[in-house]
Coordinates of C-alpha atoms in Angstrom, one line a residue:
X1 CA 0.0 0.0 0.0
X2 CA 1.6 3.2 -0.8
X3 CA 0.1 6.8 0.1
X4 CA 0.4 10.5 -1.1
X5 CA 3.6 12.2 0.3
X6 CA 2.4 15.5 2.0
X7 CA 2.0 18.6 0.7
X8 CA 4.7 21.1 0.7
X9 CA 4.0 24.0 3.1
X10 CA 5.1 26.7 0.4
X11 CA 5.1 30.3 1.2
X12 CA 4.7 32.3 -2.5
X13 CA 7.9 34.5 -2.9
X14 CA 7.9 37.9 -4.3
X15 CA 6.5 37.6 -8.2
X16 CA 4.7 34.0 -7.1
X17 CA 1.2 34.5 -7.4
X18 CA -1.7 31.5 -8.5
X19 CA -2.5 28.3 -6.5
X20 CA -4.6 25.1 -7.0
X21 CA -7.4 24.5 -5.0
X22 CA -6.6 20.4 -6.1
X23 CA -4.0 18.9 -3.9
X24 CA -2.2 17.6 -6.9
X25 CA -1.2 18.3 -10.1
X26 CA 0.4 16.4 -13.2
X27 CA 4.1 17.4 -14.4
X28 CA 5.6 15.6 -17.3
X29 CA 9.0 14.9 -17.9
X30 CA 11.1 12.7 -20.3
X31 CA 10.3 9.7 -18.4
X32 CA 6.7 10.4 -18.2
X33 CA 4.4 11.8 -15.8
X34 CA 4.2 12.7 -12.3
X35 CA 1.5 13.7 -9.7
X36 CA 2.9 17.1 -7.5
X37 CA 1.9 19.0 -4.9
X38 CA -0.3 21.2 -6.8
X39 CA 1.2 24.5 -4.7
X40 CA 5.2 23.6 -5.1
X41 CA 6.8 25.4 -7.7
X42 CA 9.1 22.6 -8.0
X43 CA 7.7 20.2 -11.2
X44 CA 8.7 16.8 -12.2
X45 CA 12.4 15.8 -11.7
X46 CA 12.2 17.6 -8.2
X47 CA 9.5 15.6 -7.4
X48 CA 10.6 12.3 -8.6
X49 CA 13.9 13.1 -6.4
X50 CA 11.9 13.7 -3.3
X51 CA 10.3 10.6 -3.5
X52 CA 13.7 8.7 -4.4
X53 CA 16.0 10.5 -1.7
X54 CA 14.8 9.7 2.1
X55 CA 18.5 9.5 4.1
X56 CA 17.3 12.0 6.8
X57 CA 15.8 14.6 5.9
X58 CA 19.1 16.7 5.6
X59 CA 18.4 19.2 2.9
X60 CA 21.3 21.0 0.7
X61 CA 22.6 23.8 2.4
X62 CA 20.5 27.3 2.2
X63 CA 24.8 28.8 0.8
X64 CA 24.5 26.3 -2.0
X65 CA 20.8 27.4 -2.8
X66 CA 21.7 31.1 -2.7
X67 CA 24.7 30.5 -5.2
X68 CA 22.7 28.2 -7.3
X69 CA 20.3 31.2 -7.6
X70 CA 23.2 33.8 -8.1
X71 CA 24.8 31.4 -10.7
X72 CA 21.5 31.2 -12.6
X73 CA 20.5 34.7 -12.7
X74 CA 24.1 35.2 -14.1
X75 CA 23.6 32.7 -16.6
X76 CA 20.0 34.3 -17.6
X77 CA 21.7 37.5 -18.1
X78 CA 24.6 36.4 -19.6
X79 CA 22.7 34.6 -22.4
X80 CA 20.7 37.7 -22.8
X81 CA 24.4 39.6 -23.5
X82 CA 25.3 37.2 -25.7
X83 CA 22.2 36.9 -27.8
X84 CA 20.9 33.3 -27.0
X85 CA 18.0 34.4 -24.9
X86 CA 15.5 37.2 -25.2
X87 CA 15.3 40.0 -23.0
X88 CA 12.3 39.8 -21.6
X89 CA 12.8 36.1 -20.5
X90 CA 16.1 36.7 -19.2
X91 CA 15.0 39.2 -16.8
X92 CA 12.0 36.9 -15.5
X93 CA 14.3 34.3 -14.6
X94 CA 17.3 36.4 -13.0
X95 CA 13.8 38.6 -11.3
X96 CA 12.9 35.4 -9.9
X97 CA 16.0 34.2 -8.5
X98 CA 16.0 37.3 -6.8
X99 CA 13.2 37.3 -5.8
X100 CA 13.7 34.1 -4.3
X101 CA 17.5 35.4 -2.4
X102 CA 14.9 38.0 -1.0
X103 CA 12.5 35.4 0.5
X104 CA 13.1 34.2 4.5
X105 CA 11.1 31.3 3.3
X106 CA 12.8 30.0 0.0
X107 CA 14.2 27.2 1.6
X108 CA 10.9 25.2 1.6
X109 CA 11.2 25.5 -2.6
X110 CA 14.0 23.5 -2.1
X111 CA 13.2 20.0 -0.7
X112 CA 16.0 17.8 -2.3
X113 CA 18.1 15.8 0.0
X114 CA 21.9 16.1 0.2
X115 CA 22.3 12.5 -0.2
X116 CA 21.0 12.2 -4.2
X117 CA 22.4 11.6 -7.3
X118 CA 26.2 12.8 -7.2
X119 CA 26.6 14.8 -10.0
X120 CA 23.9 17.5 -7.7
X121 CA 21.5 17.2 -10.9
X122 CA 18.4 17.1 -8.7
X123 CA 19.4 20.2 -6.8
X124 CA 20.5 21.9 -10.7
X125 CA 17.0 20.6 -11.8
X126 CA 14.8 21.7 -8.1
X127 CA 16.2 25.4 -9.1
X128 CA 15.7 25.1 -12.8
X129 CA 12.0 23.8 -12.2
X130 CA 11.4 26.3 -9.5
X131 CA 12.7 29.5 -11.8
X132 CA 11.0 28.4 -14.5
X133 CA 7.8 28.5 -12.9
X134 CA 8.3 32.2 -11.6
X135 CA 9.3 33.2 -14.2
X136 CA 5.9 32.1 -16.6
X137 CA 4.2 33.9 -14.3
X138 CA 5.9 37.2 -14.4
X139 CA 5.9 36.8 -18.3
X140 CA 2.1 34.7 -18.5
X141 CA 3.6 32.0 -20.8
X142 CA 5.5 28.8 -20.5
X143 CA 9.3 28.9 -19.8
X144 CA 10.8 25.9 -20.1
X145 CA 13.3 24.5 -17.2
X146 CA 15.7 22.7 -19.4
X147 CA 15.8 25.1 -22.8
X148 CA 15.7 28.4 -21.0
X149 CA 17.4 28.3 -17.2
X150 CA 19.6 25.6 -17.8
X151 CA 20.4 27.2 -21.7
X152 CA 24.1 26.6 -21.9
X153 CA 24.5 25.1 -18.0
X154 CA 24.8 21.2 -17.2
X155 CA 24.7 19.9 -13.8
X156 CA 28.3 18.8 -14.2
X157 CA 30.1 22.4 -14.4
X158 CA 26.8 24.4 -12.7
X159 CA 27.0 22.1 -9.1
X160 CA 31.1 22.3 -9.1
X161 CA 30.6 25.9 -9.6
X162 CA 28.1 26.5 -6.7
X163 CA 30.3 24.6 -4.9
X164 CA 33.0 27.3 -5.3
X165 CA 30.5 30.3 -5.4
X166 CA 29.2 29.4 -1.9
X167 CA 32.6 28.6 -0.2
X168 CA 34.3 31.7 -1.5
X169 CA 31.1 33.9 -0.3
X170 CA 31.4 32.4 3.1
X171 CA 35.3 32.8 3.2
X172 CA 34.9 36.1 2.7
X173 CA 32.2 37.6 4.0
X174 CA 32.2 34.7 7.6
X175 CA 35.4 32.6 8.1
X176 CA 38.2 35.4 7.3
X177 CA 36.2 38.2 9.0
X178 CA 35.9 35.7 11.7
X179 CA 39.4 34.9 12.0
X180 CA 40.8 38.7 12.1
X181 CA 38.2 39.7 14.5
X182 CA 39.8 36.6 16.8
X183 CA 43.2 37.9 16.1
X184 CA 42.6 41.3 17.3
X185 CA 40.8 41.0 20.2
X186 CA 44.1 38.7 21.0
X187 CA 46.4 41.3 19.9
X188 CA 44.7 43.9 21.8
X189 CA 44.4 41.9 24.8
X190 CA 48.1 41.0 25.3
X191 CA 49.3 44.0 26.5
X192 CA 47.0 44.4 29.4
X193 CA 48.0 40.6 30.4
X194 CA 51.6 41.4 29.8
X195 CA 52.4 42.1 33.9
X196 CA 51.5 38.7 34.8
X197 CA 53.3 35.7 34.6
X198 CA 52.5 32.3 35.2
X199 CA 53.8 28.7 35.3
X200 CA 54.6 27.5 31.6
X201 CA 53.7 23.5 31.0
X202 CA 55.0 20.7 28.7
X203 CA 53.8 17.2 29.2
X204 CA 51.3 18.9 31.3
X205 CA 54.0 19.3 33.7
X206 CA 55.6 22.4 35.5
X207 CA 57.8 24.0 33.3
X208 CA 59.8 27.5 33.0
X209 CA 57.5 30.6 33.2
X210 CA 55.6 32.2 30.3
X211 CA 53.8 35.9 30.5
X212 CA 50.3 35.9 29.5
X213 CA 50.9 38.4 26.6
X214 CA 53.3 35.4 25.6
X215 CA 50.7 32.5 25.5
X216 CA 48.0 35.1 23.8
X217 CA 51.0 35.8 20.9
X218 CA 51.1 32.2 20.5
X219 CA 47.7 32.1 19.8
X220 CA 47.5 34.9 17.7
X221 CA 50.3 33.3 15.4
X222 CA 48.1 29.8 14.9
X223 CA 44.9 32.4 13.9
X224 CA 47.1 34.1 11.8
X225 CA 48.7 31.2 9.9
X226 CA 45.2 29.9 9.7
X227 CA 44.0 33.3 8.1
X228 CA 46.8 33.6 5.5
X229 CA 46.8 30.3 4.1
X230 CA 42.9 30.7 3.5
X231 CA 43.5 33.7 1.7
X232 CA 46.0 32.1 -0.4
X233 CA 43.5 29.9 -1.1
X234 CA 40.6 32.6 -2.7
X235 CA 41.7 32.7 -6.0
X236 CA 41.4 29.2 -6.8
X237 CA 38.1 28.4 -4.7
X238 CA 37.0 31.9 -6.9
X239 CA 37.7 29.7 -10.2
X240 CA 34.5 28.5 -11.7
X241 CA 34.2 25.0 -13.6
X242 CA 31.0 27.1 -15.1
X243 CA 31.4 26.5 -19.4
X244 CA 32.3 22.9 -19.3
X245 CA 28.8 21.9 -19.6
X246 CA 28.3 17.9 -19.8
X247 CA 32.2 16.9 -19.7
X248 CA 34.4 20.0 -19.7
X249 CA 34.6 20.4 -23.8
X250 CA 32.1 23.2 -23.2
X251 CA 29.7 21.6 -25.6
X252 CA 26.1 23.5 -26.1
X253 CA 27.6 26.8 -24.6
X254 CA 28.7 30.0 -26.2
X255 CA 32.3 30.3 -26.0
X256 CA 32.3 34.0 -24.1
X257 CA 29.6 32.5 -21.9
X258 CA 31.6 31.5 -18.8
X259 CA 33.5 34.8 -18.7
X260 CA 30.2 36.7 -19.1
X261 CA 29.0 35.4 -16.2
X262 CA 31.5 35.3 -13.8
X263 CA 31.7 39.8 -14.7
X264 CA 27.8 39.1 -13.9
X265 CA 29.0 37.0 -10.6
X266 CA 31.5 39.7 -9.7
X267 CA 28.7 42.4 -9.8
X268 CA 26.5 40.5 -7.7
X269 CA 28.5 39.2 -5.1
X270 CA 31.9 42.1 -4.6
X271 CA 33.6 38.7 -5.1
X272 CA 35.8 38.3 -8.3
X273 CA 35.5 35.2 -9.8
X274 CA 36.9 34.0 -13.1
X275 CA 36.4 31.1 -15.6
X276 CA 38.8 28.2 -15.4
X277 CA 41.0 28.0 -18.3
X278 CA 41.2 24.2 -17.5
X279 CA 38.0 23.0 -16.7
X280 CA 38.2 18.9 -17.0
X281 CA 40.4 19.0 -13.3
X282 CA 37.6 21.0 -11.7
X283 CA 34.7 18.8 -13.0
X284 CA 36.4 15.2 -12.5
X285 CA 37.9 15.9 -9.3
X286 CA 37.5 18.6 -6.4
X287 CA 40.7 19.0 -5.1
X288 CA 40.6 22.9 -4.6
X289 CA 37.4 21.8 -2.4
X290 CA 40.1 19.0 -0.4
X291 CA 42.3 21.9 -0.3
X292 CA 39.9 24.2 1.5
X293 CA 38.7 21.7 4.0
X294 CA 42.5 20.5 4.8
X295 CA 42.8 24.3 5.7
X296 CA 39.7 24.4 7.8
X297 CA 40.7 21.2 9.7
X298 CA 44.1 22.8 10.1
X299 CA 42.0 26.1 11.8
X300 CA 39.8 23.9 13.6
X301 CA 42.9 22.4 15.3
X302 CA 44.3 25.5 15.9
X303 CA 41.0 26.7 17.7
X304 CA 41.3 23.3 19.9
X305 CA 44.2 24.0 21.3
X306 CA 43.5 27.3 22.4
X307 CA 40.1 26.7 23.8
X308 CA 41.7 23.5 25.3
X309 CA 44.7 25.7 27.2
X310 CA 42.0 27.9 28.4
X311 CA 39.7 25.4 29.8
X312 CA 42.8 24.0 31.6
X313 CA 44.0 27.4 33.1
X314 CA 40.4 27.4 33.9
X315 CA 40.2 24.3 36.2
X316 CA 39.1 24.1 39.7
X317 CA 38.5 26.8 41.3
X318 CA 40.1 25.0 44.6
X319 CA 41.5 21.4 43.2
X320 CA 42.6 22.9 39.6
X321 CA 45.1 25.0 38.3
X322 CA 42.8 28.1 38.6
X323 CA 45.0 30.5 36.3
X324 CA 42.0 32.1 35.0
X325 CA 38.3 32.8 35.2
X326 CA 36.3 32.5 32.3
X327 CA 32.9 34.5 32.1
X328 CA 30.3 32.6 34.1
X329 CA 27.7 32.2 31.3
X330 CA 25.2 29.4 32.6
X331 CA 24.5 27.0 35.3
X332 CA 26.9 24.0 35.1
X333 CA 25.0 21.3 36.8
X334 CA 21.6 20.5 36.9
X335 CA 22.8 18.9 40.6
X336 CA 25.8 20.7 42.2
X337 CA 24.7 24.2 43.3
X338 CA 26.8 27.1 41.9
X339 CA 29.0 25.3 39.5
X340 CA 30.4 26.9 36.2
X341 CA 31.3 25.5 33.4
X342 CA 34.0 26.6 30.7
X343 CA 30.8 26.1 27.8
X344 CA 32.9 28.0 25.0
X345 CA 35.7 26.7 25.1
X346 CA 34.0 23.1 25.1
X347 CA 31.8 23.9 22.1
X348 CA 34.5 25.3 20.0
X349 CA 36.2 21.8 20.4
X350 CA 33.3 20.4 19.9
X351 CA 33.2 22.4 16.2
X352 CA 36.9 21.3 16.0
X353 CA 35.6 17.6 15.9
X354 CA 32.9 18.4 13.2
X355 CA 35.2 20.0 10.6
X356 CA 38.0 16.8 11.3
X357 CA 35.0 14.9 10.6
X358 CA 33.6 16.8 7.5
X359 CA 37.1 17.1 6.3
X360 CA 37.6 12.9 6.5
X361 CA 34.5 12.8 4.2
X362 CA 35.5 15.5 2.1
X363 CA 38.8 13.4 1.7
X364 CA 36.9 10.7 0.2
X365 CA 34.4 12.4 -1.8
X366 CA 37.2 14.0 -3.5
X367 CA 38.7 10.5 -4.9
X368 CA 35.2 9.6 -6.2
X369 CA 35.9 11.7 -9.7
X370 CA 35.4 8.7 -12.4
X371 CA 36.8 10.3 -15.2
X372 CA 35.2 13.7 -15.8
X373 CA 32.7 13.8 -13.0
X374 CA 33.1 13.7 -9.1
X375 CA 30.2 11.6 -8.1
X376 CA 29.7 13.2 -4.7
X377 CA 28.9 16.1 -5.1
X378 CA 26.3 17.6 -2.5
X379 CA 28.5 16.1 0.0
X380 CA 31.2 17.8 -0.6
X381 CA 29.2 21.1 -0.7
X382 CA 27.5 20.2 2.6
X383 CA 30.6 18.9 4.7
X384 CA 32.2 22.4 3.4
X385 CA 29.9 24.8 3.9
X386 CA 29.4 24.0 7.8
X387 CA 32.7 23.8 8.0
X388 CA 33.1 27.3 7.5
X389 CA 30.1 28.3 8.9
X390 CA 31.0 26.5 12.0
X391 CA 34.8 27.9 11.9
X392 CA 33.1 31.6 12.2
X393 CA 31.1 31.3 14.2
X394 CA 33.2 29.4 16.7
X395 CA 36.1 32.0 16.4
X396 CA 33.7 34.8 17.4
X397 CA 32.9 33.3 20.4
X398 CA 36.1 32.0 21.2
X399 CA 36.9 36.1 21.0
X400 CA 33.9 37.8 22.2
X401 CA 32.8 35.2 24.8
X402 CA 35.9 33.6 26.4
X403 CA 39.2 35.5 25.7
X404 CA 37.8 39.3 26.1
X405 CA 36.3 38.6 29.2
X406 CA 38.5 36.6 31.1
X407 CA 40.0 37.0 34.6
X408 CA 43.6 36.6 35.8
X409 CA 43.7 34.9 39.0
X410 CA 47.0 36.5 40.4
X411 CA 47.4 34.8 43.9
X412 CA 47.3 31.5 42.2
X413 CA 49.8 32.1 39.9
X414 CA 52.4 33.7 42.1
X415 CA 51.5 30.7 44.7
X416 CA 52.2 28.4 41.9
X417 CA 55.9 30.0 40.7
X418 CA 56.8 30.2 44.3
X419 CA 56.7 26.3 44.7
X420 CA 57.9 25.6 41.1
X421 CA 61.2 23.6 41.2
X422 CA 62.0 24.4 37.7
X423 CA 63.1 27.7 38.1
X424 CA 65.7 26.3 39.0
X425 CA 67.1 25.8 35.3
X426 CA 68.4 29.5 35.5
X427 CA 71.4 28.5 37.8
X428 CA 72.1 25.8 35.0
X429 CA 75.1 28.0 33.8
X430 CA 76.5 29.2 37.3
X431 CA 76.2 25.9 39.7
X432 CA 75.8 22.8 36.7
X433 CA 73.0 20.4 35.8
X434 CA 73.3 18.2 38.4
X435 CA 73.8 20.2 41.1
X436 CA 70.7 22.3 39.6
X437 CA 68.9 18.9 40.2
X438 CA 69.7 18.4 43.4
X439 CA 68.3 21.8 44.5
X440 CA 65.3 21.4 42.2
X441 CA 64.8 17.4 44.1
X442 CA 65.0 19.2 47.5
X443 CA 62.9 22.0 47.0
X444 CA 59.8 19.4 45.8
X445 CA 61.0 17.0 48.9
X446 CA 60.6 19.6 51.6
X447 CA 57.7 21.9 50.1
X448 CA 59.9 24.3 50.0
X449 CA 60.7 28.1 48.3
X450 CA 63.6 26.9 45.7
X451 CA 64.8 30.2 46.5
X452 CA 65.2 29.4 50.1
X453 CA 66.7 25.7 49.2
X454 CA 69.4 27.2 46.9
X455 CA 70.4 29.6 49.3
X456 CA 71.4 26.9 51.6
X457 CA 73.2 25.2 48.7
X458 CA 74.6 27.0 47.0
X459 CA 76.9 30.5 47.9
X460 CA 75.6 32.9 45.7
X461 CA 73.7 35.1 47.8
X462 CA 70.2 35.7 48.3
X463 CA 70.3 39.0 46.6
X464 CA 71.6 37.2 43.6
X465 CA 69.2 34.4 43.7
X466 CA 66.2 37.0 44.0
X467 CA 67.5 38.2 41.0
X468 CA 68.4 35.0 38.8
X469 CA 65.1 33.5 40.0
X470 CA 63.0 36.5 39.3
X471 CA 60.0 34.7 37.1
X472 CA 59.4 37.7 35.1
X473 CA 63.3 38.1 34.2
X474 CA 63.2 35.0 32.8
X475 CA 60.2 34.8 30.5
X476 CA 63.1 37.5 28.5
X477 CA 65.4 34.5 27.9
X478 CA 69.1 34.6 27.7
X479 CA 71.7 33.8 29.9

């Protein structure tokens, strides 16, 4: 027994106008009819892909929508330019895709699954179907999905290039923002943190001391690094597949089409992109996408570390190390009374798990070009996009909700230095290693200042040791 699948709750964009008072309605396509919802604007091959696709529920991404929509306005217009489409059509189908960018509600227009067919030729085909029907009724006519939006577009260069139109709007206007924002709040905090000094670590175990400005440079450097490898990385995730049409030979398409409307993309967007001058590499393969992701993984490591040092200097408050206080920002326990939790810092290493994650699928989406197509497509284009979505908005919070407003516990740290035998390594040069290590052994045995231990040691004076010892002297290095 099989039943009906539900009508779509549709909200009519701007220049959508007409419904059905049936709940269904017949679309034909080349394989024959099809009952759908008689309100979608969606037709045939969307529907037969909604019916086909049920993996969750997990729709493409509303960035790979909006570029789909940017990419087919440009095309409309840039067929128009060129001659292969009338005026008047042209401008109903680019209208209608913005008209659509302008709807909250576009995104129940596009029901298609992320797990479909790999070339993404149900997604090309949901926005085909869905511009074609705004666009007959701005111009009262039919306008076909196939002949006239898709005019000189196949799903194999038109997904690729979304692909790359999405990420490189994100990068630029989310992830890179993000990142300098992060970078400057560190920068700027630095110098207020520079007076305090604290108990550096390796193997989680006391080590020489560090100033705070020190550990925020480090920091800094790691969202830096992060930030100008990405930008290296623009100009190629800017480089459309868009002209190749079925297999890269550009077959069907005028040849001044793919420049046309990547000038068309640039005016939309502020971004420039340009037409590949090789486009088989970009349509059997996505490495530039493997690229990106490797990048973001390498950011989303970088973001671990720091929001893992700062949920360890935050431990305790009475059995951890207690270095800092982060803002309290919620209830930590729906049991113990008054406890605070380090939330940020958590659920940026929590988004550092996703993007490893996406990244390791992104790895092996990318080997799945067979010949000239990659045959994971939509994955690729949903593991990316939350990537970066998930980078910027994790690195904002990182700045504006952890790092800006945390407090230096001072007593703690200069309680900390005071016991640390390790500062003992500065009388390396004047007493030897081993005799360094004897004091050091001694100071841990007794519980004792090493200052107080290497004045009974040793004969150089406790004015000297004050000195030599002085934790903030020697976070300058040196002898």
């Amino acid at each position: 027994m099989t039943t009906d699948p539900p009508t779509p709750a549709t909200p009519s964009p701007a220049g959508a106008s007409g419904t059905s008072n049936a709940a269904w309605r017949v679309e034909k396509d080349s394989m024959g009819e099809v009952r759908v919802p008689a309100q979608a604007l969606w037709a045939a091959q969307t529907q037969r892909a909604v019916e086909n696709f049920h993996f969750g529920g997990i729709t493409m991404p509303a960035a790979f929508v909006d570029a789909l929509l940017h990419i087919k306005a440009a095309a409309a217009l840039a067929n128009e330019k060129l001659g292969l489409l009338e005026p008047s059509l042209a401008r109903a189908i680019a209208d209608s895709a913005d008209a659509l960018l302008a709807d909250a509600q576009r995104m129940a227009h596009f029901p298609v699954e992320v797990f479909q067919t790999g070339s993404g030729t149900s997604s090309n085909m949901n926005a085909n179907e869905v511009l074609a029907t705004l666009a007959a009724r701005r111009l009262g006519r039919a306008v076909s999905a196939n002949d006239h939006v898709n005019f000189g577009q196949s799903s194999n260069d038109t997904i690729p290039s979304a692909i790359h139109v999405a990420a490189a709007l994100q990068l630029e206007r989310e992830l890179l923002p993000a990142l300098a924002h992060l970078a400057r709040v560190l920068e700027n905090r630095a110098p207020e943190l520079q007076r305090h000094v604290k108990t550096g670590r390796t193997h989680l175990m006391d080590a020489m001391p560090v100033r705070f400005d020190q550990v925020l440079g480090g920091w800094r450097a790691q969202v830096q690094q992060a930030l100008s490898a990405l930008v290296l990385l623009q100009p190629a995730v800017a480089t459309l597949a868009q002209g190749g049409t079925a297999v890269g030979t550009g077959v069907n398409t005028h040849p001044e089409f793919a420049s046309t409307l990547c000038a068309l993309l640039q005016q939309r967007t502020g971004v420039h992109f340009q037409a590949a001058a090789e486009r088989f590499s970009l349509m059997g393969a996505q490495d530039t996408a493997v690229q990106l992701s490797g990048q973001l993984k390498a950011t989303a490591v970088a973001l671990m570390k720091i929001a893992n040092d700062l949920r360890w200097m935050n431990s305790g408050p009475l059995a951890g190390l207690a270095e800092i206080e982060l803002p309290a920002l919620q209830p930590g326990s729906s049991i113990m009374p008054g406890k605070v939790n380090p939330v940020i810092p958590e659920a940026v290493a929590m988004v550092g798990a996703q993007v490893i994650g996406n990244d390791a699928a992104i790895t092996i989406a990318g080997q799945s070009g067979n010949f000239e197509l990659n045959v994971m497509l939509p994955l690729v284009a949903r593991n990316l996009l939350e990537s970066l979505q998930l980078l910027a908005a994790a690195a904002r919070a990182l700045a504006d909700r952890a790092i800006a407003g945390f407090a230096v516990n001072e007593a703690s740290l200069r309680a900390a230095l005071a016991r640390n035998p390790v500062l003992v390594t500065a009388l390396n040069p004047l007493v030897g290693y081993l005799k360094a290590a004897e004091i050091a052994k001694a100071a841990y045995k007794q519980g004792r200042p090493i200052i107080d231990v290497a004045d009974e040691m040793t004969d150089l004076g406790r004015d000297r040791l004050q000195d030599l010892l002085d934790p903030a002297r020697l976070t300058e290095g040196g002898l």
